[in-house]
Amino acid sequence: MKNKMIKNNRVLIVDDQEEIHKDFEEVLNYPSEKSIPDDLASAFSSDKRDDSFLPKFELLHARSGQEAYNIVKESLEDDNPIAVIYMDVRMPPGWDGIETTRRIREIDKDVEVVIITAYNEKPLSEIVNNIGLLHKLLYIRKPFAREEIQQITISLVEKWNVEKELAEKNRQLEISEQMLRKELKDALAKMLNGFLPICAECKKIRDDNGVWNQIDTYIQKHTGTKFTYSICPECTEKLYPTLYQRRQKMMSKKDNKES
């Protein structure tokens, strides 16, 4: 299967251990030139799999929290944001993963963050309370399987892109609605600007061609407004007196019961 290109495939790996960066390169970049080291220090299982299904990811690397923050900041300034961040909790010295994520959230609320932790590190409750935005936060413990990281990355990158597409469509809809409102307002202003020749008896309006139009026809023609029709009480009494009297009696009985 050929690699699929994703609109934004940028993934940032934040960890102070160089071997972790190498592991991510092995797991997320296909084809691999070598297998993942089969030792206990690796964060990934050493099972070999066919990774040809993977999309082409652009991996970026940071060895400290400050470096990660600067990479995210520069990516936003360049209008080339990062979709997913894998953030290790412990990165001495300097900011830890929780503080780094909190600071990144202040400038980028759209990025998907995966917190990586070991069993003896901070609990989930502390991470959630300090970071927030739970719909854009995942929490995984070392060690993890390569398929786990591959699936998480594919899903979160796709999620980021789908949400961006939806936000853009909503923005375009809002712009279109604003334009339509403005066009309608301008059309009404143009139509009602100055004097309109209207019949004093039947209330028809004369257009520029000298044709007399019903007022609703004239407005619909010039603004696109559509009308719904009913009949007012005065016209009901005039045109359908029997029906009008019957309705009046029914309303009178109803009022007496309620009182």
PDB file of C-alpha atoms in Angstrom:
ATOM      1  CA  MET A   1       0.000   0.000   0.000  1.00  0.00           C
ATOM      2  CA  LYS A   2       1.353   3.422  -0.892  1.00  0.00           C
ATOM      3  CA  ASN A   3       1.935   6.001   1.801  1.00  0.00           C
ATOM      4  CA  LYS A   4      -0.946   8.430   2.189  1.00  0.00           C
ATOM      5  CA  MET A   5      -0.193  12.127   2.400  1.00  0.00           C
ATOM      6  CA  ILE A   6      -1.941  13.988   5.202  1.00  0.00           C
ATOM      7  CA  LYS A   7      -2.593  17.729   5.079  1.00  0.00           C
ATOM      8  CA  ASN A   8      -0.773  18.349   8.345  1.00  0.00           C
ATOM      9  CA  ASN A   9       1.449  15.438   9.326  1.00  0.00           C
ATOM     10  CA  ARG A  10       3.774  17.248  11.746  1.00  0.00           C
ATOM     11  CA  VAL A  11       4.565  15.367  14.959  1.00  0.00           C
ATOM     12  CA  LEU A  12       6.815  16.725  17.714  1.00  0.00           C
ATOM     13  CA  ILE A  13       8.696  14.338  20.011  1.00  0.00           C
ATOM     14  CA  VAL A  14       9.737  15.898  23.330  1.00  0.00           C
ATOM     15  CA  ASP A  15      12.118  13.802  25.444  1.00  0.00           C
ATOM     16  CA  ASP A  16      15.536  14.262  27.018  1.00  0.00           C
ATOM     17  CA  GLN A  17      16.675  10.737  26.077  1.00  0.00           C
ATOM     18  CA  GLU A  18      18.184  10.379  22.629  1.00  0.00           C
ATOM     19  CA  GLU A  19      17.230   6.710  22.308  1.00  0.00           C
ATOM     20  CA  ILE A  20      13.547   7.625  22.614  1.00  0.00           C
ATOM     21  CA  HIS A  21      13.846   9.929  19.609  1.00  0.00           C
ATOM     22  CA  LYS A  22      15.489   7.135  17.634  1.00  0.00           C
ATOM     23  CA  ASP A  23      12.706   4.758  18.639  1.00  0.00           C
ATOM     24  CA  PHE A  24      10.024   7.145  17.380  1.00  0.00           C
ATOM     25  CA  GLU A  25      11.886   7.556  14.102  1.00  0.00           C
ATOM     26  CA  GLU A  26      11.938   3.784  13.723  1.00  0.00           C
ATOM     27  CA  VAL A  27       8.256   3.349  14.589  1.00  0.00           C
ATOM     28  CA  LEU A  28       6.735   6.230  12.610  1.00  0.00           C
ATOM     29  CA  ASN A  29       9.023   6.471   9.587  1.00  0.00           C
ATOM     30  CA  TYR A  30       8.643   3.813   6.901  1.00  0.00           C
ATOM     31  CA  PRO A  31      10.695   2.170   5.521  1.00  0.00           C
ATOM     32  CA  SER A  32      13.030   1.593   8.454  1.00  0.00           C
ATOM     33  CA  GLU A  33      16.685   0.999   7.797  1.00  0.00           C
ATOM     34  CA  LYS A  34      17.121  -0.985  11.003  1.00  0.00           C
ATOM     35  CA  SER A  35      14.973  -2.634  13.616  1.00  0.00           C
ATOM     36  CA  ILE A  36      14.287  -1.233  17.053  1.00  0.00           C
ATOM     37  CA  PRO A  37      16.965  -2.273  19.561  1.00  0.00           C
ATOM     38  CA  ASP A  38      15.868  -5.363  21.425  1.00  0.00           C
ATOM     39  CA  ASP A  39      16.766  -4.267  24.937  1.00  0.00           C
ATOM     40  CA  LEU A  40      14.955  -3.339  28.107  1.00  0.00           C
ATOM     41  CA  ALA A  41      15.880   0.333  27.776  1.00  0.00           C
ATOM     42  CA  SER A  42      13.719   0.773  24.709  1.00  0.00           C
ATOM     43  CA  ALA A  43      10.280   2.281  25.280  1.00  0.00           C
ATOM     44  CA  PHE A  44       8.825   0.083  22.540  1.00  0.00           C
ATOM     45  CA  SER A  45       8.310  -3.605  22.090  1.00  0.00           C
ATOM     46  CA  SER A  46      10.691  -5.177  19.595  1.00  0.00           C
ATOM     47  CA  ASP A  47       8.091  -6.991  17.481  1.00  0.00           C
ATOM     48  CA  LYS A  48       8.692  -6.475  13.771  1.00  0.00           C
ATOM     49  CA  ARG A  49       5.717  -5.582  11.608  1.00  0.00           C
ATOM     50  CA  ASP A  50       4.941  -4.404   8.100  1.00  0.00           C
ATOM     51  CA  ASP A  51       4.713  -0.615   8.414  1.00  0.00           C
ATOM     52  CA  SER A  52       3.935   0.093   4.760  1.00  0.00           C
ATOM     53  CA  PHE A  53       0.427   1.260   5.720  1.00  0.00           C
ATOM     54  CA  LEU A  54       1.812   4.283   7.563  1.00  0.00           C
ATOM     55  CA  PRO A  55       1.287   7.791   6.208  1.00  0.00           C
ATOM     56  CA  LYS A  56       4.368   9.936   5.770  1.00  0.00           C
ATOM     57  CA  PHE A  57       4.881  11.836   9.014  1.00  0.00           C
ATOM     58  CA  GLU A  58       7.133  14.843   9.471  1.00  0.00           C
ATOM     59  CA  LEU A  59       8.879  14.267  12.789  1.00  0.00           C
ATOM     60  CA  LEU A  60      10.363  17.125  14.784  1.00  0.00           C
ATOM     61  CA  HIS A  61      12.455  16.684  17.924  1.00  0.00           C
ATOM     62  CA  ALA A  62      13.002  18.635  21.136  1.00  0.00           C
ATOM     63  CA  ARG A  63      15.236  17.606  24.040  1.00  0.00           C
ATOM     64  CA  SER A  64      13.818  20.065  26.576  1.00  0.00           C
ATOM     65  CA  GLY A  65      10.588  21.822  27.436  1.00  0.00           C
ATOM     66  CA  GLN A  66      11.896  25.237  26.450  1.00  0.00           C
ATOM     67  CA  GLU A  67      13.039  23.933  23.067  1.00  0.00           C
ATOM     68  CA  ALA A  68       9.634  22.332  22.496  1.00  0.00           C
ATOM     69  CA  TYR A  69       7.852  25.582  23.352  1.00  0.00           C
ATOM     70  CA  ASN A  70      10.035  27.525  20.913  1.00  0.00           C
ATOM     71  CA  ILE A  71       9.404  25.002  18.132  1.00  0.00           C
ATOM     72  CA  VAL A  72       5.625  25.262  18.618  1.00  0.00           C
ATOM     73  CA  LYS A  73       5.795  29.064  18.776  1.00  0.00           C
ATOM     74  CA  GLU A  74       7.850  29.309  15.586  1.00  0.00           C
ATOM     75  CA  SER A  75       5.589  26.845  13.787  1.00  0.00           C
ATOM     76  CA  LEU A  76       2.567  29.014  14.575  1.00  0.00           C
ATOM     77  CA  GLU A  77       4.371  32.148  13.442  1.00  0.00           C
ATOM     78  CA  ASP A  78       5.217  30.393  10.164  1.00  0.00           C
ATOM     79  CA  ASP A  79       1.587  29.248   9.777  1.00  0.00           C
ATOM     80  CA  ASN A  80       2.818  25.659   9.792  1.00  0.00           C
ATOM     81  CA  PRO A  81       1.426  24.278  13.074  1.00  0.00           C
ATOM     82  CA  ILE A  82       2.151  20.969  14.735  1.00  0.00           C
ATOM     83  CA  ALA A  83      -0.659  18.417  14.871  1.00  0.00           C
ATOM     84  CA  VAL A  84       0.553  16.034  17.597  1.00  0.00           C
ATOM     85  CA  ILE A  85       3.049  16.268  20.457  1.00  0.00           C
ATOM     86  CA  TYR A  86       4.463  13.296  22.354  1.00  0.00           C
ATOM     87  CA  MET A  87       5.517  14.804  25.687  1.00  0.00           C
ATOM     88  CA  ASP A  88       7.669  13.013  28.249  1.00  0.00           C
ATOM     89  CA  VAL A  89       6.908  13.949  31.863  1.00  0.00           C
ATOM     90  CA  ARG A  90      10.446  13.954  33.265  1.00  0.00           C
ATOM     91  CA  MET A  91      13.004  16.156  31.510  1.00  0.00           C
ATOM     92  CA  PRO A  92      15.490  17.453  34.079  1.00  0.00           C
ATOM     93  CA  PRO A  93      16.649  20.157  34.374  1.00  0.00           C
ATOM     94  CA  GLY A  94      14.147  22.900  33.485  1.00  0.00           C
ATOM     95  CA  TRP A  95      10.463  22.546  32.662  1.00  0.00           C
ATOM     96  CA  ASP A  96       8.950  19.112  33.057  1.00  0.00           C
ATOM     97  CA  GLY A  97       6.385  17.771  30.599  1.00  0.00           C
ATOM     98  CA  ILE A  98       3.412  19.107  32.562  1.00  0.00           C
ATOM     99  CA  GLU A  99       4.757  22.659  32.743  1.00  0.00           C
ATOM    100  CA  THR A 100       5.800  22.544  29.093  1.00  0.00           C
ATOM    101  CA  THR A 101       2.358  21.378  27.995  1.00  0.00           C
ATOM    102  CA  ARG A 102       0.665  24.038  30.112  1.00  0.00           C
ATOM    103  CA  ARG A 103       2.766  26.766  28.467  1.00  0.00           C
ATOM    104  CA  ILE A 104       2.192  25.362  24.980  1.00  0.00           C
ATOM    105  CA  ARG A 105      -1.560  25.312  25.633  1.00  0.00           C
ATOM    106  CA  GLU A 106      -1.402  29.069  26.207  1.00  0.00           C
ATOM    107  CA  ILE A 107      -0.319  29.653  22.595  1.00  0.00           C
ATOM    108  CA  ASP A 108      -1.814  26.631  20.817  1.00  0.00           C
ATOM    109  CA  LYS A 109      -5.105  25.143  21.998  1.00  0.00           C
ATOM    110  CA  ASP A 110      -5.525  22.975  18.894  1.00  0.00           C
ATOM    111  CA  VAL A 111      -2.485  20.708  19.161  1.00  0.00           C
ATOM    112  CA  GLU A 112      -3.075  17.122  20.278  1.00  0.00           C
ATOM    113  CA  VAL A 113      -0.869  16.162  23.249  1.00  0.00           C
ATOM    114  CA  VAL A 114       0.110  12.652  24.322  1.00  0.00           C
ATOM    115  CA  ILE A 115       1.671  12.565  27.785  1.00  0.00           C
ATOM    116  CA  ILE A 116       4.244   9.795  28.212  1.00  0.00           C
ATOM    117  CA  THR A 117       5.040   8.649  31.726  1.00  0.00           C
ATOM    118  CA  ALA A 118       6.549   5.747  33.644  1.00  0.00           C
ATOM    119  CA  TYR A 119       4.818   3.902  36.466  1.00  0.00           C
ATOM    120  CA  ASN A 120       6.644   5.798  39.204  1.00  0.00           C
ATOM    121  CA  GLU A 121       5.905   9.278  37.844  1.00  0.00           C
ATOM    122  CA  LYS A 122       2.989  11.714  38.176  1.00  0.00           C
ATOM    123  CA  PRO A 123      -0.555  10.274  38.387  1.00  0.00           C
ATOM    124  CA  LEU A 124      -3.235  11.040  35.827  1.00  0.00           C
ATOM    125  CA  SER A 125      -5.210  13.207  38.274  1.00  0.00           C
ATOM    126  CA  GLU A 126      -2.305  15.626  38.678  1.00  0.00           C
ATOM    127  CA  ILE A 127      -1.736  15.783  34.931  1.00  0.00           C
ATOM    128  CA  VAL A 128      -5.401  16.479  34.173  1.00  0.00           C
ATOM    129  CA  ASN A 129      -5.696  19.158  36.859  1.00  0.00           C
ATOM    130  CA  ASN A 130      -2.667  21.031  35.543  1.00  0.00           C
ATOM    131  CA  ILE A 131      -3.258  20.762  31.797  1.00  0.00           C
ATOM    132  CA  GLY A 132      -6.997  20.683  31.075  1.00  0.00           C
ATOM    133  CA  LEU A 133      -8.516  20.450  27.561  1.00  0.00           C
ATOM    134  CA  LEU A 134      -9.193  16.752  28.056  1.00  0.00           C
ATOM    135  CA  HIS A 135     -10.536  16.285  24.531  1.00  0.00           C
ATOM    136  CA  LYS A 136      -7.015  17.004  23.263  1.00  0.00           C
ATOM    137  CA  LEU A 137      -5.041  15.035  25.828  1.00  0.00           C
ATOM    138  CA  LEU A 138      -3.966  11.394  25.977  1.00  0.00           C
ATOM    139  CA  TYR A 139      -1.994   9.641  28.689  1.00  0.00           C
ATOM    140  CA  ILE A 140       0.108   6.529  28.082  1.00  0.00           C
ATOM    141  CA  ARG A 141       2.667   4.646  30.160  1.00  0.00           C
ATOM    142  CA  LYS A 142       5.983   3.138  29.147  1.00  0.00           C
ATOM    143  CA  PRO A 143       6.667   0.654  27.720  1.00  0.00           C
ATOM    144  CA  PHE A 144       4.206   0.651  24.821  1.00  0.00           C
ATOM    145  CA  ALA A 145       3.851  -1.346  21.615  1.00  0.00           C
ATOM    146  CA  ARG A 146       4.839   0.106  18.255  1.00  0.00           C
ATOM    147  CA  GLU A 147       1.326  -0.524  16.906  1.00  0.00           C
ATOM    148  CA  GLU A 148      -0.065   1.525  19.780  1.00  0.00           C
ATOM    149  CA  ILE A 149       2.035   4.561  18.854  1.00  0.00           C
ATOM    150  CA  GLN A 150       1.313   4.123  15.161  1.00  0.00           C
ATOM    151  CA  GLN A 151      -2.447   3.954  15.686  1.00  0.00           C
ATOM    152  CA  ILE A 152      -2.490   6.868  18.133  1.00  0.00           C
ATOM    153  CA  THR A 153      -0.466   9.020  15.758  1.00  0.00           C
ATOM    154  CA  ILE A 154      -2.602   8.220  12.719  1.00  0.00           C
ATOM    155  CA  SER A 155      -5.824   8.875  14.643  1.00  0.00           C
ATOM    156  CA  LEU A 156      -4.723  12.130  16.269  1.00  0.00           C
ATOM    157  CA  VAL A 157      -3.231  13.564  13.089  1.00  0.00           C
ATOM    158  CA  GLU A 158      -6.457  12.776  11.253  1.00  0.00           C
ATOM    159  CA  LYS A 159      -8.500  14.236  14.130  1.00  0.00           C
ATOM    160  CA  TRP A 160      -6.495  17.469  14.015  1.00  0.00           C
ATOM    161  CA  ASN A 161      -7.053  17.813  10.266  1.00  0.00           C
ATOM    162  CA  VAL A 162     -10.770  17.011  10.415  1.00  0.00           C
ATOM    163  CA  GLU A 163     -11.321  19.585  13.167  1.00  0.00           C
ATOM    164  CA  LYS A 164      -9.412  22.206  11.182  1.00  0.00           C
ATOM    165  CA  GLU A 165     -11.466  21.488   8.060  1.00  0.00           C
ATOM    166  CA  LEU A 166     -14.689  21.745  10.061  1.00  0.00           C
ATOM    167  CA  ALA A 167     -13.589  25.019  11.654  1.00  0.00           C
ATOM    168  CA  GLU A 168     -12.745  26.433   8.224  1.00  0.00           C
ATOM    169  CA  LYS A 169     -16.119  25.383   6.806  1.00  0.00           C
ATOM    170  CA  ASN A 170     -17.888  27.039   9.741  1.00  0.00           C
ATOM    171  CA  ARG A 171     -15.842  30.180   9.191  1.00  0.00           C
ATOM    172  CA  GLN A 172     -16.786  30.237   5.508  1.00  0.00           C
ATOM    173  CA  LEU A 173     -20.452  29.753   6.406  1.00  0.00           C
ATOM    174  CA  GLU A 174     -20.298  32.688   8.808  1.00  0.00           C
ATOM    175  CA  ILE A 175     -18.693  34.849   6.124  1.00  0.00           C
ATOM    176  CA  SER A 176     -21.354  33.825   3.596  1.00  0.00           C
ATOM    177  CA  GLU A 177     -24.120  34.592   6.081  1.00  0.00           C
ATOM    178  CA  GLN A 178     -22.655  38.015   6.801  1.00  0.00           C
ATOM    179  CA  MET A 179     -22.385  38.745   3.074  1.00  0.00           C
ATOM    180  CA  LEU A 180     -25.984  37.684   2.472  1.00  0.00           C
ATOM    181  CA  ARG A 181     -27.197  39.863   5.316  1.00  0.00           C
ATOM    182  CA  LYS A 182     -25.277  42.814   3.923  1.00  0.00           C
ATOM    183  CA  GLU A 183     -26.599  42.232   0.403  1.00  0.00           C
ATOM    184  CA  LEU A 184     -30.160  42.059   1.707  1.00  0.00           C
ATOM    185  CA  LYS A 185     -29.689  45.192   3.758  1.00  0.00           C
ATOM    186  CA  ASP A 186     -28.183  47.038   0.790  1.00  0.00           C
ATOM    187  CA  ALA A 187     -30.973  45.841  -1.496  1.00  0.00           C
ATOM    188  CA  LEU A 188     -33.653  46.999   0.925  1.00  0.00           C
ATOM    189  CA  ALA A 189     -31.905  50.321   1.381  1.00  0.00           C
ATOM    190  CA  LYS A 190     -31.680  50.781  -2.382  1.00  0.00           C
ATOM    191  CA  MET A 191     -35.293  49.791  -2.875  1.00  0.00           C
ATOM    192  CA  LEU A 192     -36.597  52.069  -0.157  1.00  0.00           C
ATOM    193  CA  ASN A 193     -34.280  54.968  -0.858  1.00  0.00           C
ATOM    194  CA  GLY A 194     -36.212  58.007  -2.037  1.00  0.00           C
ATOM    195  CA  PHE A 195     -39.826  57.715  -3.228  1.00  0.00           C
ATOM    196  CA  LEU A 196     -41.736  54.652  -4.382  1.00  0.00           C
ATOM    197  CA  PRO A 197     -44.802  55.215  -6.591  1.00  0.00           C
ATOM    198  CA  ILE A 198     -47.579  53.307  -4.811  1.00  0.00           C
ATOM    199  CA  CYS A 199     -51.306  53.194  -5.531  1.00  0.00           C
ATOM    200  CA  ALA A 200     -53.289  54.930  -2.803  1.00  0.00           C
ATOM    201  CA  GLU A 201     -56.121  52.402  -3.143  1.00  0.00           C
ATOM    202  CA  CYS A 202     -54.748  48.940  -3.925  1.00  0.00           C
ATOM    203  CA  LYS A 203     -51.171  49.603  -2.696  1.00  0.00           C
ATOM    204  CA  LYS A 204     -49.520  48.291  -5.851  1.00  0.00           C
ATOM    205  CA  ILE A 205     -46.033  49.622  -6.624  1.00  0.00           C
ATOM    206  CA  ARG A 206     -44.994  50.893 -10.043  1.00  0.00           C
ATOM    207  CA  ASP A 207     -41.574  49.671 -11.180  1.00  0.00           C
ATOM    208  CA  ASP A 208     -39.094  51.399 -13.499  1.00  0.00           C
ATOM    209  CA  ASN A 209     -40.852  49.920 -16.548  1.00  0.00           C
ATOM    210  CA  GLY A 210     -44.183  51.418 -15.579  1.00  0.00           C
ATOM    211  CA  VAL A 211     -45.647  48.065 -14.553  1.00  0.00           C
ATOM    212  CA  TRP A 212     -47.786  47.980 -11.419  1.00  0.00           C
ATOM    213  CA  ASN A 213     -46.821  45.129  -9.071  1.00  0.00           C
ATOM    214  CA  GLN A 214     -48.299  43.765  -5.912  1.00  0.00           C
ATOM    215  CA  ILE A 215     -46.143  44.958  -3.025  1.00  0.00           C
ATOM    216  CA  ASP A 216     -45.051  41.424  -2.116  1.00  0.00           C
ATOM    217  CA  THR A 217     -44.138  40.701  -5.744  1.00  0.00           C
ATOM    218  CA  TYR A 218     -42.099  43.880  -5.923  1.00  0.00           C
ATOM    219  CA  ILE A 219     -40.181  43.172  -2.701  1.00  0.00           C
ATOM    220  CA  GLN A 220     -39.533  39.552  -3.648  1.00  0.00           C
ATOM    221  CA  LYS A 221     -38.271  40.564  -7.088  1.00  0.00           C
ATOM    222  CA  HIS A 222     -35.829  43.129  -5.710  1.00  0.00           C
ATOM    223  CA  THR A 223     -34.629  41.364  -2.536  1.00  0.00           C
ATOM    224  CA  GLY A 224     -35.296  37.655  -2.958  1.00  0.00           C
ATOM    225  CA  THR A 225     -37.466  37.668   0.162  1.00  0.00           C
ATOM    226  CA  LYS A 226     -40.099  34.921   0.223  1.00  0.00           C
ATOM    227  CA  PHE A 227     -43.525  35.451   1.769  1.00  0.00           C
ATOM    228  CA  THR A 228     -45.976  33.249   3.625  1.00  0.00           C
ATOM    229  CA  TYR A 229     -49.629  34.189   3.453  1.00  0.00           C
ATOM    230  CA  SER A 230     -52.430  34.293   5.977  1.00  0.00           C
ATOM    231  CA  ILE A 231     -55.440  36.560   6.549  1.00  0.00           C
ATOM    232  CA  CYS A 232     -55.903  39.188   9.226  1.00  0.00           C
ATOM    233  CA  PRO A 233     -59.072  39.459  11.393  1.00  0.00           C
ATOM    234  CA  GLU A 234     -60.299  42.609   9.619  1.00  0.00           C
ATOM    235  CA  CYS A 235     -60.140  40.963   6.204  1.00  0.00           C
ATOM    236  CA  THR A 236     -61.716  37.800   7.565  1.00  0.00           C
ATOM    237  CA  GLU A 237     -64.688  39.816   8.809  1.00  0.00           C
ATOM    238  CA  LYS A 238     -64.991  41.603   5.473  1.00  0.00           C
ATOM    239  CA  LEU A 239     -64.594  38.593   3.180  1.00  0.00           C
ATOM    240  CA  TYR A 240     -65.933  35.755   5.337  1.00  0.00           C
ATOM    241  CA  PRO A 241     -68.370  37.286   7.857  1.00  0.00           C
ATOM    242  CA  THR A 242     -69.986  33.968   8.818  1.00  0.00           C
ATOM    243  CA  LEU A 243     -66.625  32.355   9.534  1.00  0.00           C
ATOM    244  CA  TYR A 244     -65.527  35.440  11.433  1.00  0.00           C
ATOM    245  CA  GLN A 245     -68.611  35.419  13.676  1.00  0.00           C
ATOM    246  CA  ARG A 246     -68.195  31.700  14.356  1.00  0.00           C
ATOM    247  CA  ARG A 247     -64.579  32.221  15.417  1.00  0.00           C
ATOM    248  CA  GLN A 248     -65.544  35.122  17.636  1.00  0.00           C
ATOM    249  CA  LYS A 249     -68.139  32.997  19.435  1.00  0.00           C
ATOM    250  CA  MET A 250     -65.627  30.188  19.946  1.00  0.00           C
ATOM    251  CA  MET A 251     -63.065  32.589  21.361  1.00  0.00           C
ATOM    252  CA  SER A 252     -65.684  34.130  23.642  1.00  0.00           C
ATOM    253  CA  LYS A 253     -66.655  30.720  25.046  1.00  0.00           C
ATOM    254  CA  LYS A 254     -63.013  29.861  25.602  1.00  0.00           C
ATOM    255  CA  ASP A 255     -62.412  33.102  27.482  1.00  0.00           C
ATOM    256  CA  ASN A 256     -65.460  32.480  29.695  1.00  0.00           C
ATOM    257  CA  LYS A 257     -64.222  29.006  30.619  1.00  0.00           C
ATOM    258  CA  GLU A 258     -60.768  30.264  31.500  1.00  0.00           C
ATOM    259  CA  SER A 259     -62.194  33.050  33.645  1.00  0.00           C
TER     260      SER A 259
END
